[in-house]
Coordinates of C-alpha atoms (C1' of nucleotides) in Angstrom, one line a residue:
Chain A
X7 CA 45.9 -32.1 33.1
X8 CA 48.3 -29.6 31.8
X9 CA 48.3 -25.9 31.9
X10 CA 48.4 -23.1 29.0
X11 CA 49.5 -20.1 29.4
X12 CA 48.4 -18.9 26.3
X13 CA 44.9 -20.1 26.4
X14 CA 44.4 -18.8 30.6
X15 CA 46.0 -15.4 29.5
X16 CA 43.4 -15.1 26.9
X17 CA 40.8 -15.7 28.9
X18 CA 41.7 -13.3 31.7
X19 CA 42.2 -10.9 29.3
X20 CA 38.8 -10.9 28.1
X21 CA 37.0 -11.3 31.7
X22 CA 39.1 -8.5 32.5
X23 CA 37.5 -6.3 30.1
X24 CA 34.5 -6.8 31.6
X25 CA 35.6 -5.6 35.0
X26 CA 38.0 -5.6 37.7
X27 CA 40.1 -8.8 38.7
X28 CA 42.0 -8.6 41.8
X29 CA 45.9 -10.3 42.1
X30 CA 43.7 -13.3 43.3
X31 CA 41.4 -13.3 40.6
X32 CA 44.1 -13.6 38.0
X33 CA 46.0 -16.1 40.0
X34 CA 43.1 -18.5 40.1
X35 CA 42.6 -18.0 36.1
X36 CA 46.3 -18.7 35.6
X37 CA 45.6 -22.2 38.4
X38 CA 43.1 -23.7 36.2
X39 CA 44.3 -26.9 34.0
X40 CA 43.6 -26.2 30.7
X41 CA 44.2 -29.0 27.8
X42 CA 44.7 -27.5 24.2
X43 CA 43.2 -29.3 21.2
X44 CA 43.2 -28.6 17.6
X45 CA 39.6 -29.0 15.7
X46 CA 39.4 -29.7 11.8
X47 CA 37.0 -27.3 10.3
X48 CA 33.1 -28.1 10.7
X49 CA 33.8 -30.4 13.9
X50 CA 31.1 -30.4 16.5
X51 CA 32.4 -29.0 19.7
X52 CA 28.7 -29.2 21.8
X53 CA 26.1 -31.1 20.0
X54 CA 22.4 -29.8 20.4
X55 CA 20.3 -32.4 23.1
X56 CA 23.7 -33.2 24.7
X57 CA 24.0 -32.5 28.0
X58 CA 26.8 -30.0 28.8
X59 CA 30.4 -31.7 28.9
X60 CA 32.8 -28.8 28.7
X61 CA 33.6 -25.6 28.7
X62 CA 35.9 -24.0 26.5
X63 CA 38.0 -21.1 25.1
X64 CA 38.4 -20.4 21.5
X65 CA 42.3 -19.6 21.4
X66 CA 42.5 -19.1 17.7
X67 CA 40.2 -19.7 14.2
X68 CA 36.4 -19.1 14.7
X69 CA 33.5 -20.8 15.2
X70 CA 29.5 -20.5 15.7
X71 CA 26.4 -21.5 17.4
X72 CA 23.8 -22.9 15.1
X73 CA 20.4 -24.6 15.0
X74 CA 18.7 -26.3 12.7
X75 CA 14.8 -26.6 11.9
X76 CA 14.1 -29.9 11.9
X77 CA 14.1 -30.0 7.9
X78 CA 17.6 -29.2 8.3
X79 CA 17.5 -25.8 7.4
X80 CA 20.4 -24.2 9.4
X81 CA 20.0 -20.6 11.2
X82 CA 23.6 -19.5 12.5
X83 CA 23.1 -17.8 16.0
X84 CA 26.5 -16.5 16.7
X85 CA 29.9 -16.2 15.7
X86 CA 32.6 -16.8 18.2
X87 CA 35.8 -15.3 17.4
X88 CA 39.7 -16.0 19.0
X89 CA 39.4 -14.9 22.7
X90 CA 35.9 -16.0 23.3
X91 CA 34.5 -18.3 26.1
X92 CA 32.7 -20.7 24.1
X93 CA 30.6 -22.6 26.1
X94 CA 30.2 -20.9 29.9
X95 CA 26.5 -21.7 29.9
X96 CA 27.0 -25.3 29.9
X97 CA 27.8 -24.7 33.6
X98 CA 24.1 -23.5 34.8
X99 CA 21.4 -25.5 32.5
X100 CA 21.6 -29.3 31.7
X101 CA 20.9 -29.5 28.2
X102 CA 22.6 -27.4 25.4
X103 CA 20.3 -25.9 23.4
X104 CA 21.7 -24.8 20.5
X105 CA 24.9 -26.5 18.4
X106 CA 28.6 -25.0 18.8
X107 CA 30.5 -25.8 15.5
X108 CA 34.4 -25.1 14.7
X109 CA 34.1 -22.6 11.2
X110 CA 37.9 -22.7 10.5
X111 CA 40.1 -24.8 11.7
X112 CA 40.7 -23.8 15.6
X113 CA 42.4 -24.0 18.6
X114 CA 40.7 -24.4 21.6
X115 CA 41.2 -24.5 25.6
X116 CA 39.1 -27.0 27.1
X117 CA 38.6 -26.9 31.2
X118 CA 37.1 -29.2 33.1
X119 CA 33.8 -27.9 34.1
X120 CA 34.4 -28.8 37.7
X121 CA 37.5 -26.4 38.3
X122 CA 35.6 -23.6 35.6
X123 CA 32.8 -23.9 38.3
X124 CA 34.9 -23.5 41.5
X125 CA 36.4 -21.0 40.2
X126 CA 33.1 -18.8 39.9
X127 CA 32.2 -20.1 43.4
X128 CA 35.5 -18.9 44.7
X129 CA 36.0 -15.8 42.7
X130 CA 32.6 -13.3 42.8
X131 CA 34.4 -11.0 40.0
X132 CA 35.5 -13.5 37.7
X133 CA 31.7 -14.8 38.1
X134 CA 30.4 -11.2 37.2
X135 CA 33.0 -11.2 34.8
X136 CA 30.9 -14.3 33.0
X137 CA 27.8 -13.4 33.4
X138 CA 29.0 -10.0 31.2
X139 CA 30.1 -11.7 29.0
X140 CA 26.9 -13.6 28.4
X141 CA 24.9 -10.6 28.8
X142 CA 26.9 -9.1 26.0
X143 CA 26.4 -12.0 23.6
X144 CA 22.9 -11.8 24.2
X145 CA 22.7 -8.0 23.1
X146 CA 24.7 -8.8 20.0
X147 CA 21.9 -12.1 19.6
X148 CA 19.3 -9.2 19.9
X149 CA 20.7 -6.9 17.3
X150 CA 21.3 -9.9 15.3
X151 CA 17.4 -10.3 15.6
X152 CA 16.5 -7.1 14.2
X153 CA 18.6 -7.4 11.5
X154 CA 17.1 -10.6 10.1
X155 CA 13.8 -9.5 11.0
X156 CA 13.7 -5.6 9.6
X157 CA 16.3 -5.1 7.8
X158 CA 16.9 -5.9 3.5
X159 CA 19.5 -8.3 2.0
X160 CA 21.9 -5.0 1.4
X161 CA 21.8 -3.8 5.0
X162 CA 21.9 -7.0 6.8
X163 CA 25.1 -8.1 5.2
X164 CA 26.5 -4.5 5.4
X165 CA 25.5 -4.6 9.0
X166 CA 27.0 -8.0 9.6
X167 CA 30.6 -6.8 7.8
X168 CA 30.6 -4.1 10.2
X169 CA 29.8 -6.0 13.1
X170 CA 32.9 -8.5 12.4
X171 CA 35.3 -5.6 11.6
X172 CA 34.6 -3.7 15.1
X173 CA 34.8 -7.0 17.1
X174 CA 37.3 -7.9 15.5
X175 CA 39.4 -5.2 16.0
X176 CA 38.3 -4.4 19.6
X177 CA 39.8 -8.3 19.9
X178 CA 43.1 -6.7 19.2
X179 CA 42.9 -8.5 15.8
X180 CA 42.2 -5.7 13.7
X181 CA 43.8 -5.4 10.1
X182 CA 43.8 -2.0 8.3
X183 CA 44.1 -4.2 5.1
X184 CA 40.8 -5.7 5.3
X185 CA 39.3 -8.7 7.1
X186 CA 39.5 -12.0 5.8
X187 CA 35.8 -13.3 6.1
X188 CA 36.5 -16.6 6.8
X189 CA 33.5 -18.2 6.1
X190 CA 31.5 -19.5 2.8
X191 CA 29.0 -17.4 1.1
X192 CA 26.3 -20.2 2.3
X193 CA 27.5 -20.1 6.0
X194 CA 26.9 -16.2 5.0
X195 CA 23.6 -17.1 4.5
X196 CA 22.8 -19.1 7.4
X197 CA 24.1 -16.2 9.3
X198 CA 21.6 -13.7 7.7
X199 CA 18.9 -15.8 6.9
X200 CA 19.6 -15.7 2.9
X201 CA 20.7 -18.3 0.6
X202 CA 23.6 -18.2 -0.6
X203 CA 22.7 -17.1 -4.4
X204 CA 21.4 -14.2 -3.2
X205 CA 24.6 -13.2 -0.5
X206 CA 26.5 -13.4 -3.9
X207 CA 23.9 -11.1 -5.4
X208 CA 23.8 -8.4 -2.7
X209 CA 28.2 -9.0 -2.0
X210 CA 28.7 -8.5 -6.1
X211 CA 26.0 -5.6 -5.4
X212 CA 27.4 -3.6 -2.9
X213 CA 31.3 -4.0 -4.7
X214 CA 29.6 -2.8 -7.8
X215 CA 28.8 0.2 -5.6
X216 CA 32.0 1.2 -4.8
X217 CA 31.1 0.8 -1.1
X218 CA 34.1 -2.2 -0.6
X219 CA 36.2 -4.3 -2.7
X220 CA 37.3 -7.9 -2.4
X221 CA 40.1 -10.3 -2.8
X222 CA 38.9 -13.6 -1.9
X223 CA 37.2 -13.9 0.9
X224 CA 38.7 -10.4 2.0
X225 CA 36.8 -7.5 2.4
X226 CA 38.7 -3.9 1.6
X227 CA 36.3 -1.3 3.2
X228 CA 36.8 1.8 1.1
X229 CA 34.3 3.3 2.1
X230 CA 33.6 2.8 5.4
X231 CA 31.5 5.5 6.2
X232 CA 28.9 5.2 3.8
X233 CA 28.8 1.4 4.3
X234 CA 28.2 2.0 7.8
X235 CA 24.9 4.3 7.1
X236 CA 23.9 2.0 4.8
X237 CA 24.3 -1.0 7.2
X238 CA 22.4 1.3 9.8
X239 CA 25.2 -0.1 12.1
X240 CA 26.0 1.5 15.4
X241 CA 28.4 0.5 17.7
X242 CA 26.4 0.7 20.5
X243 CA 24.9 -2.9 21.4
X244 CA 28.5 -4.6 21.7
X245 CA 29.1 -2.5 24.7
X246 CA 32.3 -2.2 24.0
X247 CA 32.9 0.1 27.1
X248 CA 32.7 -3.2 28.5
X249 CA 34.9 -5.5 26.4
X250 CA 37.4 -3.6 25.7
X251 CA 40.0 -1.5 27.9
X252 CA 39.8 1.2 25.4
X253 CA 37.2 1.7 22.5
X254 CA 37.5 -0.1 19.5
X255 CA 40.0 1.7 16.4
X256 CA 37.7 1.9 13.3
X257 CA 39.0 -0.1 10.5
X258 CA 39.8 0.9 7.1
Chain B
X1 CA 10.4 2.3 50.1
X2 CA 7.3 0.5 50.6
X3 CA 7.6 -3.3 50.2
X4 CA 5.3 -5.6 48.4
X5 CA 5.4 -9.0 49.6
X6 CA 3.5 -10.5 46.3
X7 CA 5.9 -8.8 44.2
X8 CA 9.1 -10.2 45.8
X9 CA 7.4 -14.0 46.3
X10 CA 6.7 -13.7 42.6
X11 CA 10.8 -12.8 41.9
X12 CA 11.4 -15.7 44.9
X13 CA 9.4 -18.0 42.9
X14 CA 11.1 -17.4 39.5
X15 CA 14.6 -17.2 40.9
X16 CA 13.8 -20.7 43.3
X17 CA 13.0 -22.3 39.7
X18 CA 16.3 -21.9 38.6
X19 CA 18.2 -23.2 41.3
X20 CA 18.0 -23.9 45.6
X21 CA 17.9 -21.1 47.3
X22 CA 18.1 -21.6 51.4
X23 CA 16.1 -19.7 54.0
X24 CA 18.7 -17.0 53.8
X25 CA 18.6 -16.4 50.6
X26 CA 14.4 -16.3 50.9
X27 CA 14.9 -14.1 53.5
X28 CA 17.1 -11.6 51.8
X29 CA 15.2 -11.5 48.5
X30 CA 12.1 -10.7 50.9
X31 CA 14.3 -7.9 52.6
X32 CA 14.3 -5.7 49.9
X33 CA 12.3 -2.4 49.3
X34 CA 9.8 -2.5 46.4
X35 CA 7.9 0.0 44.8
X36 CA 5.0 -0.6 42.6
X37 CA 3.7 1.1 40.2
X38 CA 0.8 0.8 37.4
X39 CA 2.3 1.7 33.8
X40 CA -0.4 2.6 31.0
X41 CA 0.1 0.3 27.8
X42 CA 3.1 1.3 25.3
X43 CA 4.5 3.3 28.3
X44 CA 8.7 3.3 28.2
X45 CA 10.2 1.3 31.3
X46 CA 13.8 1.6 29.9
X47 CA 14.8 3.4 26.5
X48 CA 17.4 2.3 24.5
X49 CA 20.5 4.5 24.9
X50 CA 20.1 5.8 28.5
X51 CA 22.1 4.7 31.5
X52 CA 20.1 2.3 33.2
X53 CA 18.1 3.5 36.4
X54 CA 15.6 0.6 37.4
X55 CA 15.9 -2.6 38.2
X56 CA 12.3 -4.3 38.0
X57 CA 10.0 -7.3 38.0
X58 CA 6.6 -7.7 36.0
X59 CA 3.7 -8.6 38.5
X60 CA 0.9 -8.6 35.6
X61 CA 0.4 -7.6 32.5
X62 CA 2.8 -8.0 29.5
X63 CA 6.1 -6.5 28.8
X64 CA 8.6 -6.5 25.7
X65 CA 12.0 -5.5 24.4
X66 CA 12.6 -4.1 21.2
X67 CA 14.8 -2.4 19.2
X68 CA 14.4 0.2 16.3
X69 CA 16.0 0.6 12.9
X70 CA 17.2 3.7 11.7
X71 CA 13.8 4.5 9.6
X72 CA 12.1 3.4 12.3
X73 CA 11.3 -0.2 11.9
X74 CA 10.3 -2.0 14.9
X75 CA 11.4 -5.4 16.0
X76 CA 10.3 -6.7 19.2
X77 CA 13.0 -9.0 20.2
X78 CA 11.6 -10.1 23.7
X79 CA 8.0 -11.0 25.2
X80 CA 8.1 -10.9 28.9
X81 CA 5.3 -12.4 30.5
X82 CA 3.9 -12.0 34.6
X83 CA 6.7 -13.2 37.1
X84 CA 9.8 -12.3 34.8
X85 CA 12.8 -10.1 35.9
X86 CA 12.7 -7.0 33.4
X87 CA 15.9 -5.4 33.2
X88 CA 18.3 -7.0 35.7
X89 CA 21.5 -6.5 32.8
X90 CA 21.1 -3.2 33.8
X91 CA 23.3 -3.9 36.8
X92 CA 26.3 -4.8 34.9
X93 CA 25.9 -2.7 31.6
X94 CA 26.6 0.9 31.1
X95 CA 23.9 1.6 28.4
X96 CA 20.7 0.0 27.6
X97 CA 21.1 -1.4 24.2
X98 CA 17.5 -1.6 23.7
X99 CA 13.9 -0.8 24.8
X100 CA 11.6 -2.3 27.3
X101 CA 7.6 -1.4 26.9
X102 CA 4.8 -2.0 28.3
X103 CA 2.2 -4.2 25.8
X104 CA -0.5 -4.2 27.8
X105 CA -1.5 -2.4 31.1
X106 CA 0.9 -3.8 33.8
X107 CA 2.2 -3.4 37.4
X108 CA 5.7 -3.2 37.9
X109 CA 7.5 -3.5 41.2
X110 CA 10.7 -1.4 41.4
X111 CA 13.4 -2.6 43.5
X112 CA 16.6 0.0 43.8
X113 CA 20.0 -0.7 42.0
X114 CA 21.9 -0.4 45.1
X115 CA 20.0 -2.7 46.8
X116 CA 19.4 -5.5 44.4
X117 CA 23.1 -4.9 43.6
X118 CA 23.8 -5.5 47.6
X119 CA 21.9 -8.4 47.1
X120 CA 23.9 -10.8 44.2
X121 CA 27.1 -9.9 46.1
X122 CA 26.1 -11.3 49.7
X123 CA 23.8 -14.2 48.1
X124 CA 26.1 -16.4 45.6
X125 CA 22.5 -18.5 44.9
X126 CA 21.4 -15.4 44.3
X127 CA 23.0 -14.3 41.6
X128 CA 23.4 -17.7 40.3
X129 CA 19.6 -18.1 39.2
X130 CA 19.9 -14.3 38.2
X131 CA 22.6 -15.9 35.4
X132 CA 20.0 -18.5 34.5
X133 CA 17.5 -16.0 34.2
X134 CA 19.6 -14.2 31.8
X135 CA 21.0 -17.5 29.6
X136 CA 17.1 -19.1 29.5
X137 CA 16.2 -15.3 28.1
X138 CA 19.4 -15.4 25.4
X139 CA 17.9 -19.5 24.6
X140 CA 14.9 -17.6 23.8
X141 CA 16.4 -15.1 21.8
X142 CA 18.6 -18.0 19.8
X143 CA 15.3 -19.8 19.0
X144 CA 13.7 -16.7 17.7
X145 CA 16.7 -15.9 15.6
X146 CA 16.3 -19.2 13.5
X147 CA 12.1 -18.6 13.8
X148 CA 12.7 -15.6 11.9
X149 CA 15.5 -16.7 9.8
X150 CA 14.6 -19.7 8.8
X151 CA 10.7 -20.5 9.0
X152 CA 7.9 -19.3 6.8
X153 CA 5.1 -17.2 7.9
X154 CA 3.0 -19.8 8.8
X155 CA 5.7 -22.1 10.6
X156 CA 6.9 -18.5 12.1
X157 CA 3.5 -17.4 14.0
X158 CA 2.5 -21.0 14.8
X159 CA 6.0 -21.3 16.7
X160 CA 5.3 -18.2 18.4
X161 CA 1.9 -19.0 19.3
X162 CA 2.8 -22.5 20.9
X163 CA 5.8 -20.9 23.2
X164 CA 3.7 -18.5 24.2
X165 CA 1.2 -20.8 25.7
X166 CA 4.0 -23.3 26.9
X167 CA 5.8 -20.2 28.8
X168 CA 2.4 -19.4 30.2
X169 CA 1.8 -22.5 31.6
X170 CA 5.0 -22.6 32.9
X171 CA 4.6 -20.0 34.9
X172 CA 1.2 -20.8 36.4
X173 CA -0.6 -18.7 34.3
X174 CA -2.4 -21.7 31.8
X175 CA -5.8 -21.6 30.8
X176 CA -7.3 -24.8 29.7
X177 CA -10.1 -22.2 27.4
X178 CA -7.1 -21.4 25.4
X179 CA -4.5 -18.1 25.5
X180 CA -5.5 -14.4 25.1
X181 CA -2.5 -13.2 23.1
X182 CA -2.1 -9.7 24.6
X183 CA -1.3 -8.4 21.3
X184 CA -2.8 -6.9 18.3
X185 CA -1.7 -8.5 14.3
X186 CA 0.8 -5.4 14.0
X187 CA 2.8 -5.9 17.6
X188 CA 2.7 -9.6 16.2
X189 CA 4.4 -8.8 13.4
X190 CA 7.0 -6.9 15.1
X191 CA 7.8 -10.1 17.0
X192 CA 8.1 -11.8 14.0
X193 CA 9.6 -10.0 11.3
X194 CA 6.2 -9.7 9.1
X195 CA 3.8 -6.8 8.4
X196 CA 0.2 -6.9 10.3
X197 CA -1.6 -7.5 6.9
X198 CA 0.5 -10.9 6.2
X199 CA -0.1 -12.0 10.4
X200 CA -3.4 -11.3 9.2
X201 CA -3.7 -13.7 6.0
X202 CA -1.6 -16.4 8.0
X203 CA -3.6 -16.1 11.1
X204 CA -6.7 -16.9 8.9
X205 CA -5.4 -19.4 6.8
X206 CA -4.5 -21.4 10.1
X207 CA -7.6 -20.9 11.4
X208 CA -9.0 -21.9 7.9
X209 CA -7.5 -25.3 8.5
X210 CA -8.8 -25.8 11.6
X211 CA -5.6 -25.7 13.3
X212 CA -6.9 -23.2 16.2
X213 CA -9.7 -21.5 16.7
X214 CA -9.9 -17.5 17.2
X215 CA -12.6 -15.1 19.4
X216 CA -11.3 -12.0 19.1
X217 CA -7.8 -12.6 20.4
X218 CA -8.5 -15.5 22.3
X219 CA -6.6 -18.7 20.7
X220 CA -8.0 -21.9 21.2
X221 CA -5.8 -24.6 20.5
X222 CA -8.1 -27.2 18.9
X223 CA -5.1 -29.6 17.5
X224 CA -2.6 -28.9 19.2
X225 CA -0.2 -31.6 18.1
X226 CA -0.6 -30.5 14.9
X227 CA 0.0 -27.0 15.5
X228 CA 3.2 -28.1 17.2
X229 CA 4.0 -29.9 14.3
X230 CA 3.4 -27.4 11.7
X231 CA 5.4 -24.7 13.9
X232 CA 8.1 -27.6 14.4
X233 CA 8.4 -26.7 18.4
X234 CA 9.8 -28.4 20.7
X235 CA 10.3 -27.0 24.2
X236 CA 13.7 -27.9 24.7
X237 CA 15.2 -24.4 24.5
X238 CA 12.9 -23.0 27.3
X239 CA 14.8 -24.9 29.5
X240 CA 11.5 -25.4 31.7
X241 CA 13.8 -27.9 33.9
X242 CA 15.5 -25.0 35.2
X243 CA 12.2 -22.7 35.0
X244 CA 9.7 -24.8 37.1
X245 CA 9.4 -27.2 39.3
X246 CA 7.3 -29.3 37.0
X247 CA 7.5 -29.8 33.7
X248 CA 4.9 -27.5 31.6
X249 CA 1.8 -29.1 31.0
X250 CA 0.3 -29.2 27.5
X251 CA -2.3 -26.4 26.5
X252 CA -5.4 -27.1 25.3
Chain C
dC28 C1' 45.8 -32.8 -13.9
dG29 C1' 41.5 -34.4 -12.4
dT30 C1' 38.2 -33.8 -8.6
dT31 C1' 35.6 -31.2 -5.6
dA32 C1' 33.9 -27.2 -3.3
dT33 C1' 32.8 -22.5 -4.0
dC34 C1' 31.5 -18.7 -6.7
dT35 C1' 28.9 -16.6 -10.4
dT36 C1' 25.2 -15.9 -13.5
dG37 C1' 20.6 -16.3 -15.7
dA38 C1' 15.6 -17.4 -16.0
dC39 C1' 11.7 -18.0 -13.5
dC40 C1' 8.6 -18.2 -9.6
dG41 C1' 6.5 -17.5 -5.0
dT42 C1' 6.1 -15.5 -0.6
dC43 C1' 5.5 -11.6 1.5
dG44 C1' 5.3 -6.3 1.3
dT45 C1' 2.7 -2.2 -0.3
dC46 C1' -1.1 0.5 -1.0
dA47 C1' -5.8 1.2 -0.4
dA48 C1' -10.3 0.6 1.0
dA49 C1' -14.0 -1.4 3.7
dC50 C1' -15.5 -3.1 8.0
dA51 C1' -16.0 -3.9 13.1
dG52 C1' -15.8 -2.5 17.7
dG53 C1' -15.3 0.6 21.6
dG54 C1' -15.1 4.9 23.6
dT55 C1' -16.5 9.8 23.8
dG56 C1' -19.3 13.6 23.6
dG57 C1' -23.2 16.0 21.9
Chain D
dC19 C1' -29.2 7.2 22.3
dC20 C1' -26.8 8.2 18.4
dA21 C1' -23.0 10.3 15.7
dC22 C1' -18.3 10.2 15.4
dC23 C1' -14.1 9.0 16.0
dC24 C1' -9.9 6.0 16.5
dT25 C1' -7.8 1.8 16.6
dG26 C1' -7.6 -2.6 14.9
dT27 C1' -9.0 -6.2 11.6
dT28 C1' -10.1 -7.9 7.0
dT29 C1' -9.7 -8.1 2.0
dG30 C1' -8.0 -7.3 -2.8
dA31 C1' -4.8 -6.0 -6.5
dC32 C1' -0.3 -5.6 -7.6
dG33 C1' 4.7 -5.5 -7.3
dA34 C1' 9.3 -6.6 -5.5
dC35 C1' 12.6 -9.0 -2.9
dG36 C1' 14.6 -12.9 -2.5
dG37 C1' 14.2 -18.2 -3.4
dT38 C1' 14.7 -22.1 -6.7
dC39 C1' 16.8 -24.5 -10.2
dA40 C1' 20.4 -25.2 -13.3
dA41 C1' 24.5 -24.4 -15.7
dG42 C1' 29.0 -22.7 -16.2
dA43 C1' 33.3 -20.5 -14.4
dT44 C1' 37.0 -20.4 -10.7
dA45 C1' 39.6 -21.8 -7.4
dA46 C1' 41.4 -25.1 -4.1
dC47 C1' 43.5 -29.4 -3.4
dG48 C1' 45.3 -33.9 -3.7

DNA sequence: CGTTATCTTGACCGTCGTCAAACAGGGTGG
DNA sequence: CCACCCTGTTTGACGACGGTCAAGATAACG
């Protein structure tokens, strides 16, 4: 299986973040094969029910974890962004239990679960390095929570703009212009637990505030401050101390 | 520091679940210092925002993570029941990004970082089934997002209702008489994103249809297929294959 | 230039929240 | 033993946030 550099540099990068890797460590990220494919927007990468296949790195695009009630309704349960291990868990339980979908068209770095997993047996930091990671998806899961759960329509899409900008930038893929959103108002929705009507309502809402302006699917924060307080956001559950070599560069 | 054999056969028992552990590994777990203590009900064991200190396991009672909004909305984003690991992120994050409480009277045995810490680096299986812990508890989290996203009030507290007898049973702890839910209508509406008075209506109206039964808060389950049905649960995401030995056995 | 997905808007409706009051139960102290 | 809490449950009236349905406007795309 062929190697890329790219893709293994990403992922060290990001495991990295999340502690110390040794000379060793890095060299036995930059051993593992690693086959790059390309994914058409809304392609399944893990299918709910499945058992576990592969395990993967998102090298650029985005895409999400979802589940669906079984009327079909969809709840998205995370949104995965260039640089993130997609699918790590496959390695310890035998069923997936949720859906991972490509949102934009994306690259990603599949490796074979049996080198992912000697790698972890080998390598105790890259190993805590992963199971950071996960713990730091599952705080951003839990944040996600109470925002669907207490917060209004207004706040829990200002929360969720805020939430992309930071990660985004702490990613290194920060844009003082603005962040494209690259996502439909209904996959806005399934994020937030709205429909999509009413993600237009409280989107055209909060531009008719002043509090950001849009182009498209890009979001201009002009006033990042206030949309902050209003979005109740802090910083604080992303652990960014952890993610990141330094903290993340507010946008705007 | 006192030792308390029940309270590390209980963490033995929960981390076996998740994967072999040899005599070594028994051996170590059952090496460590433990110190129990009683907490009164609604007492802190972590707040959100401080460093972490304690690294602890639930030996009876009820336990839960929550997080607060700004005004001071509650949202309980975790139930932990007898035998569960309470805040073993701690270990690897800097901050707790949320709270853990007491529900209900409980015991808590302590075990120091340093040790515990001493203990995931000399025992790979260790740490291994500490991982699982942590991804069954985010599988949780990911179902609870799309409860409270995506379900009505009356799918919403069914749901909750039927995993928390499941996850009871699972861990030895089923009661054919049906489940005392350790929590009154207004912590039940913290878990799931309602106010007490709607639990209230809902609670009724189920009862109503003869879906369960109440005395005080003692649920019987009196159909339980169709309270399954109407809460649309399936148990996949508890991953009890990796949880215990057996699979859960249905209430009622 | 037609076709489709996405966005936008309006009218209407229902679930759930708010407010308030009554009721039950358990503990405490007189 | 009874009065008096205090917490939790129950109920009703009312209102609002967000859903539903439907149509039209834009934009993306072959």
């Amino acid at each position: 299986m062929p190697q890329d550099p790219h893709c293994l540099s990403l992922l060290a990068r990001r495991l990295a973040a999340h502690g110390p890797l040794s000379n060793e460590d890095h060299a036995a990220i930059f051993a593992l094969p690693c086959d790059v494919r390309t994914l058409d927007a809304a392609r399944y990468i893990v299918r709910e029910g499945e058992p576990p296949s592969i395990c993967a790195v998102l090298i650029s695009g985005f895409a999400y974890r979802q589940k669906l009630t079984s009327d079909g309704v969809r709840q998205i349960v995370s949104l995965l962004i260039p640089g993130e291990p997609l699918d790590f868990q496959s390695l310890f339980l035998s069923v997936a239990d949720h859906s991972i979908q490509a949102l934009t068209e994306a690259e990603i770095g599949f490796i074979p679960r049996p080198q992912m997993h000697a790698l972890l047996v080998a390598r105790p930091a890259v190993a805590r390095a992963v199971l950071i990671n996960s713990l730091v998806e599952a705080s951003i899961g839990r944040e996600w929570l109470l925002n669907v759960g207490r917060r209004d329509a207004r706040a829990r899409l200002a929360h969720f703009l805020c939430e992309f900008a930071v990660r985004m930038d702490a990613q290194g893929l920060g844009n003082s212009g603005g962040y494209e959103v690259p996502m439909t108002q209904e996959q806005l929705g399934d994020v937030l637990g709205l429909t999509a009507v009413h993600v237009n309502r409280t989107l055209r809402a909060l531009e008719g505030d002043g509090l950001l302006k849009r182009d498209g699917r890009r979001i201009i924060f002009t006033r990042w401050a206030d949309l902050r307080a209003e979005a109740d956001f802090s910083a604080r559950y992303l652990h960014l101390d952890q993610t990141a070599p330094a903290g993340a560069a507010q946008p705007g």
